[in-house]
Protein backbone atom coordinates (compact mmCIF):
# COMPACT_ATOMS: atom_id res chain seq x y z
CA UNK A 1 0.00 0.00 0.00
CA UNK A 2 1.30 3.46 -0.85
CA UNK A 3 1.75 6.27 1.68
CA UNK A 4 -1.20 8.07 0.10
CA UNK A 5 -3.45 5.16 1.09
CA UNK A 6 -1.98 4.52 4.58
CA UNK A 7 -5.21 5.51 6.41
CA UNK A 8 -7.26 3.03 4.42
CA UNK A 9 -8.04 -0.49 5.59
CA UNK A 10 -9.21 -1.09 2.04
CA UNK A 11 -10.14 0.99 -0.98
CA UNK A 12 -11.40 0.73 -4.55
CA UNK A 13 -11.50 3.06 -7.55
CA UNK A 14 -14.64 3.12 -9.67
CA UNK A 15 -14.39 4.84 -13.06
CA UNK A 16 -17.24 7.23 -13.81
CA UNK A 17 -16.24 8.80 -17.12
CA UNK A 18 -13.30 8.69 -19.47
CA UNK A 19 -12.35 9.91 -22.90
CA UNK A 20 -9.27 9.22 -25.00
CA UNK A 21 -8.04 11.70 -27.60
CA UNK A 22 -5.08 11.53 -29.94
CA UNK A 23 -2.30 14.07 -29.54
CA UNK A 24 -2.37 16.67 -32.30
CA UNK A 25 1.05 15.55 -33.50
CA UNK A 26 -0.11 11.90 -33.69
CA UNK A 27 2.54 10.83 -31.20
CA UNK A 28 0.34 9.42 -28.44
CA UNK A 29 -2.91 9.77 -26.54
CA UNK A 30 -4.46 11.64 -23.62
CA UNK A 31 -6.92 9.97 -21.24
CA UNK A 32 -9.12 12.36 -19.26
CA UNK A 33 -11.65 11.07 -16.78
CA UNK A 34 -13.32 11.01 -13.41
CA UNK A 35 -13.61 8.31 -10.78
CA UNK A 36 -14.94 7.65 -7.31
CA UNK A 37 -12.65 6.52 -4.51
CA UNK A 38 -14.41 4.26 -2.02
CA UNK A 39 -12.67 3.80 1.34
CA UNK A 40 -12.90 1.83 4.57
CA UNK A 41 -10.69 3.47 7.19
CA UNK A 42 -8.55 2.03 9.96
CA UNK A 43 -9.81 2.41 13.51
CA UNK A 44 -13.24 2.07 15.08
CA UNK A 45 -16.30 2.89 13.03
CA UNK A 46 -19.29 4.16 14.99
CA UNK A 47 -21.85 3.82 12.21
CA UNK A 48 -22.79 1.75 9.22
CA UNK A 49 -21.17 1.92 5.83
CA UNK A 50 -23.23 4.50 3.93
CA UNK A 51 -22.03 4.23 0.35
CA UNK A 52 -22.46 1.47 -2.20
CA UNK A 53 -20.33 0.90 -5.30
CA UNK A 54 -21.58 -0.53 -8.60
CA UNK A 55 -20.76 -4.06 -7.39
CA UNK A 56 -23.05 -3.63 -4.37
CA UNK A 57 -20.17 -3.45 -1.88
CA UNK A 58 -20.65 -1.13 1.13
CA UNK A 59 -18.11 1.56 2.03
CA UNK A 60 -17.60 4.04 4.86
CA UNK A 61 -16.43 7.02 2.77
CA UNK A 62 -16.45 8.10 -0.86
CA UNK A 63 -14.90 11.02 -2.71
CA UNK A 64 -14.67 12.17 -6.31
CA UNK A 65 -11.53 12.65 -8.32
CA UNK A 66 -10.34 13.31 -11.83
CA UNK A 67 -7.26 12.41 -13.79
CA UNK A 68 -5.25 13.18 -16.89
CA UNK A 69 -2.79 10.67 -18.33
CA UNK A 70 -0.63 11.39 -21.36
CA UNK A 71 1.15 8.55 -23.13
CA UNK A 72 3.54 8.96 -26.03
CA UNK A 73 4.59 6.43 -28.63
CA UNK A 74 7.88 4.82 -27.63
CA UNK A 75 8.93 1.43 -28.98
CA UNK A 76 11.46 1.19 -26.13
CA UNK A 77 8.76 1.92 -23.52
CA UNK A 78 8.32 -0.22 -20.40
CA UNK A 79 6.57 -3.56 -20.76
CA UNK A 80 7.00 -3.65 -24.53
CA UNK A 81 3.66 -1.91 -25.15
CA UNK A 82 5.12 0.79 -27.35
CA UNK A 83 4.08 3.64 -25.05
CA UNK A 84 5.66 5.71 -22.31
CA UNK A 85 3.76 7.65 -19.63
CA UNK A 86 4.52 11.34 -20.07
CA UNK A 87 1.99 12.98 -17.71
CA UNK A 88 0.19 11.58 -14.69
CA UNK A 89 -2.05 14.13 -12.96
CA UNK A 90 -4.59 13.27 -10.25
CA UNK A 91 -6.99 15.75 -8.68
CA UNK A 92 -9.15 14.72 -5.71
CA UNK A 93 -10.99 16.19 -2.77
CA UNK A 94 -9.77 14.44 0.39
CA UNK A 95 -12.15 16.38 2.68
CA UNK A 96 -14.79 13.63 3.26
CA UNK A 97 -12.11 11.06 4.11
CA UNK A 98 -10.08 13.42 6.32
CA UNK A 99 -13.22 14.50 8.18
CA UNK A 100 -14.08 10.89 9.01
CA UNK A 101 -10.48 10.01 9.96
CA UNK A 102 -10.35 12.98 12.37
CA UNK A 103 -13.75 12.11 13.85
CA UNK A 104 -12.52 8.58 14.62
CA UNK A 105 -9.22 9.72 16.07
CA UNK A 106 -7.25 7.91 13.38
CA UNK A 107 -5.71 11.17 12.18
CA UNK A 108 -4.88 14.02 14.57
CA UNK A 109 -5.70 17.53 13.37
CA UNK A 110 -2.06 18.48 14.00
CA UNK A 111 -0.98 16.07 11.26
CA UNK A 112 -2.95 18.10 8.72
CA UNK A 113 -1.80 21.48 9.97
CA UNK A 114 1.89 20.56 10.20
PDB file of C-alpha atoms in Angstrom:
ATOM      1  CA  UNK A   1       0.000   0.000   0.000  1.00  0.00           C
ATOM      2  CA  UNK A   2       1.295   3.456  -0.846  1.00  0.00           C
ATOM      3  CA  UNK A   3       1.753   6.268   1.682  1.00  0.00           C
ATOM      4  CA  UNK A   4      -1.202   8.074   0.099  1.00  0.00           C
ATOM      5  CA  UNK A   5      -3.455   5.159   1.094  1.00  0.00           C
ATOM      6  CA  UNK A   6      -1.984   4.520   4.577  1.00  0.00           C
ATOM      7  CA  UNK A   7      -5.206   5.513   6.411  1.00  0.00           C
ATOM      8  CA  UNK A   8      -7.263   3.028   4.421  1.00  0.00           C
ATOM      9  CA  UNK A   9      -8.038  -0.485   5.589  1.00  0.00           C
ATOM     10  CA  UNK A  10      -9.208  -1.092   2.038  1.00  0.00           C
ATOM     11  CA  UNK A  11     -10.140   0.986  -0.985  1.00  0.00           C
ATOM     12  CA  UNK A  12     -11.403   0.734  -4.549  1.00  0.00           C
ATOM     13  CA  UNK A  13     -11.496   3.061  -7.549  1.00  0.00           C
ATOM     14  CA  UNK A  14     -14.640   3.123  -9.674  1.00  0.00           C
ATOM     15  CA  UNK A  15     -14.390   4.839 -13.061  1.00  0.00           C
ATOM     16  CA  UNK A  16     -17.242   7.228 -13.810  1.00  0.00           C
ATOM     17  CA  UNK A  17     -16.239   8.796 -17.115  1.00  0.00           C
ATOM     18  CA  UNK A  18     -13.296   8.686 -19.468  1.00  0.00           C
ATOM     19  CA  UNK A  19     -12.355   9.912 -22.904  1.00  0.00           C
ATOM     20  CA  UNK A  20      -9.269   9.222 -24.996  1.00  0.00           C
ATOM     21  CA  UNK A  21      -8.037  11.702 -27.597  1.00  0.00           C
ATOM     22  CA  UNK A  22      -5.079  11.535 -29.935  1.00  0.00           C
ATOM     23  CA  UNK A  23      -2.298  14.068 -29.537  1.00  0.00           C
ATOM     24  CA  UNK A  24      -2.374  16.669 -32.299  1.00  0.00           C
ATOM     25  CA  UNK A  25       1.048  15.550 -33.497  1.00  0.00           C
ATOM     26  CA  UNK A  26      -0.113  11.900 -33.690  1.00  0.00           C
ATOM     27  CA  UNK A  27       2.544  10.829 -31.197  1.00  0.00           C
ATOM     28  CA  UNK A  28       0.338   9.417 -28.441  1.00  0.00           C
ATOM     29  CA  UNK A  29      -2.915   9.768 -26.537  1.00  0.00           C
ATOM     30  CA  UNK A  30      -4.460  11.635 -23.620  1.00  0.00           C
ATOM     31  CA  UNK A  31      -6.916   9.970 -21.237  1.00  0.00           C
ATOM     32  CA  UNK A  32      -9.119  12.360 -19.263  1.00  0.00           C
ATOM     33  CA  UNK A  33     -11.653  11.070 -16.782  1.00  0.00           C
ATOM     34  CA  UNK A  34     -13.321  11.010 -13.413  1.00  0.00           C
ATOM     35  CA  UNK A  35     -13.612   8.306 -10.776  1.00  0.00           C
ATOM     36  CA  UNK A  36     -14.945   7.654  -7.309  1.00  0.00           C
ATOM     37  CA  UNK A  37     -12.646   6.521  -4.513  1.00  0.00           C
ATOM     38  CA  UNK A  38     -14.408   4.257  -2.021  1.00  0.00           C
ATOM     39  CA  UNK A  39     -12.672   3.804   1.342  1.00  0.00           C
ATOM     40  CA  UNK A  40     -12.895   1.834   4.573  1.00  0.00           C
ATOM     41  CA  UNK A  41     -10.693   3.472   7.190  1.00  0.00           C
ATOM     42  CA  UNK A  42      -8.553   2.028   9.960  1.00  0.00           C
ATOM     43  CA  UNK A  43      -9.814   2.409  13.510  1.00  0.00           C
ATOM     44  CA  UNK A  44     -13.243   2.067  15.082  1.00  0.00           C
ATOM     45  CA  UNK A  45     -16.300   2.885  13.032  1.00  0.00           C
ATOM     46  CA  UNK A  46     -19.295   4.163  14.991  1.00  0.00           C
ATOM     47  CA  UNK A  47     -21.854   3.820  12.210  1.00  0.00           C
ATOM     48  CA  UNK A  48     -22.786   1.754   9.221  1.00  0.00           C
ATOM     49  CA  UNK A  49     -21.166   1.922   5.833  1.00  0.00           C
ATOM     50  CA  UNK A  50     -23.227   4.499   3.930  1.00  0.00           C
ATOM     51  CA  UNK A  51     -22.029   4.232   0.350  1.00  0.00           C
ATOM     52  CA  UNK A  52     -22.461   1.469  -2.199  1.00  0.00           C
ATOM     53  CA  UNK A  53     -20.327   0.904  -5.297  1.00  0.00           C
ATOM     54  CA  UNK A  54     -21.583  -0.531  -8.598  1.00  0.00           C
ATOM     55  CA  UNK A  55     -20.757  -4.058  -7.388  1.00  0.00           C
ATOM     56  CA  UNK A  56     -23.049  -3.626  -4.365  1.00  0.00           C
ATOM     57  CA  UNK A  57     -20.174  -3.446  -1.882  1.00  0.00           C
ATOM     58  CA  UNK A  58     -20.648  -1.127   1.130  1.00  0.00           C
ATOM     59  CA  UNK A  59     -18.106   1.558   2.027  1.00  0.00           C
ATOM     60  CA  UNK A  60     -17.604   4.041   4.864  1.00  0.00           C
ATOM     61  CA  UNK A  61     -16.428   7.016   2.768  1.00  0.00           C
ATOM     62  CA  UNK A  62     -16.445   8.104  -0.856  1.00  0.00           C
ATOM     63  CA  UNK A  63     -14.904  11.021  -2.707  1.00  0.00           C
ATOM     64  CA  UNK A  64     -14.667  12.174  -6.311  1.00  0.00           C
ATOM     65  CA  UNK A  65     -11.529  12.651  -8.323  1.00  0.00           C
ATOM     66  CA  UNK A  66     -10.340  13.306 -11.829  1.00  0.00           C
ATOM     67  CA  UNK A  67      -7.259  12.407 -13.785  1.00  0.00           C
ATOM     68  CA  UNK A  68      -5.254  13.185 -16.888  1.00  0.00           C
ATOM     69  CA  UNK A  69      -2.787  10.672 -18.331  1.00  0.00           C
ATOM     70  CA  UNK A  70      -0.630  11.389 -21.361  1.00  0.00           C
ATOM     71  CA  UNK A  71       1.149   8.554 -23.128  1.00  0.00           C
ATOM     72  CA  UNK A  72       3.544   8.958 -26.032  1.00  0.00           C
ATOM     73  CA  UNK A  73       4.592   6.425 -28.631  1.00  0.00           C
ATOM     74  CA  UNK A  74       7.882   4.822 -27.632  1.00  0.00           C
ATOM     75  CA  UNK A  75       8.932   1.433 -28.980  1.00  0.00           C
ATOM     76  CA  UNK A  76      11.461   1.187 -26.128  1.00  0.00           C
ATOM     77  CA  UNK A  77       8.764   1.922 -23.520  1.00  0.00           C
ATOM     78  CA  UNK A  78       8.324  -0.218 -20.403  1.00  0.00           C
ATOM     79  CA  UNK A  79       6.570  -3.556 -20.756  1.00  0.00           C
ATOM     80  CA  UNK A  80       7.002  -3.652 -24.527  1.00  0.00           C
ATOM     81  CA  UNK A  81       3.659  -1.915 -25.147  1.00  0.00           C
ATOM     82  CA  UNK A  82       5.120   0.795 -27.351  1.00  0.00           C
ATOM     83  CA  UNK A  83       4.077   3.642 -25.051  1.00  0.00           C
ATOM     84  CA  UNK A  84       5.664   5.709 -22.309  1.00  0.00           C
ATOM     85  CA  UNK A  85       3.765   7.646 -19.635  1.00  0.00           C
ATOM     86  CA  UNK A  86       4.520  11.339 -20.070  1.00  0.00           C
ATOM     87  CA  UNK A  87       1.995  12.979 -17.712  1.00  0.00           C
ATOM     88  CA  UNK A  88       0.192  11.578 -14.686  1.00  0.00           C
ATOM     89  CA  UNK A  89      -2.051  14.134 -12.959  1.00  0.00           C
ATOM     90  CA  UNK A  90      -4.591  13.269 -10.251  1.00  0.00           C
ATOM     91  CA  UNK A  91      -6.993  15.754  -8.678  1.00  0.00           C
ATOM     92  CA  UNK A  92      -9.150  14.725  -5.707  1.00  0.00           C
ATOM     93  CA  UNK A  93     -10.991  16.186  -2.773  1.00  0.00           C
ATOM     94  CA  UNK A  94      -9.771  14.444   0.393  1.00  0.00           C
ATOM     95  CA  UNK A  95     -12.145  16.377   2.680  1.00  0.00           C
ATOM     96  CA  UNK A  96     -14.786  13.632   3.260  1.00  0.00           C
ATOM     97  CA  UNK A  97     -12.107  11.056   4.115  1.00  0.00           C
ATOM     98  CA  UNK A  98     -10.079  13.418   6.317  1.00  0.00           C
ATOM     99  CA  UNK A  99     -13.219  14.498   8.177  1.00  0.00           C
ATOM    100  CA  UNK A 100     -14.081  10.892   9.013  1.00  0.00           C
ATOM    101  CA  UNK A 101     -10.483  10.012   9.963  1.00  0.00           C
ATOM    102  CA  UNK A 102     -10.346  12.982  12.370  1.00  0.00           C
ATOM    103  CA  UNK A 103     -13.754  12.107  13.847  1.00  0.00           C
ATOM    104  CA  UNK A 104     -12.524   8.579  14.615  1.00  0.00           C
ATOM    105  CA  UNK A 105      -9.221   9.723  16.069  1.00  0.00           C
ATOM    106  CA  UNK A 106      -7.254   7.913  13.375  1.00  0.00           C
ATOM    107  CA  UNK A 107      -5.708  11.170  12.179  1.00  0.00           C
ATOM    108  CA  UNK A 108      -4.880  14.020  14.572  1.00  0.00           C
ATOM    109  CA  UNK A 109      -5.704  17.532  13.369  1.00  0.00           C
ATOM    110  CA  UNK A 110      -2.063  18.480  13.999  1.00  0.00           C
ATOM    111  CA  UNK A 111      -0.976  16.066  11.260  1.00  0.00           C
ATOM    112  CA  UNK A 112      -2.951  18.096   8.723  1.00  0.00           C
ATOM    113  CA  UNK A 113      -1.798  21.479   9.969  1.00  0.00           C
ATOM    114  CA  UNK A 114       1.894  20.556  10.198  1.00  0.00           C
TER     115      UNK A 114
END
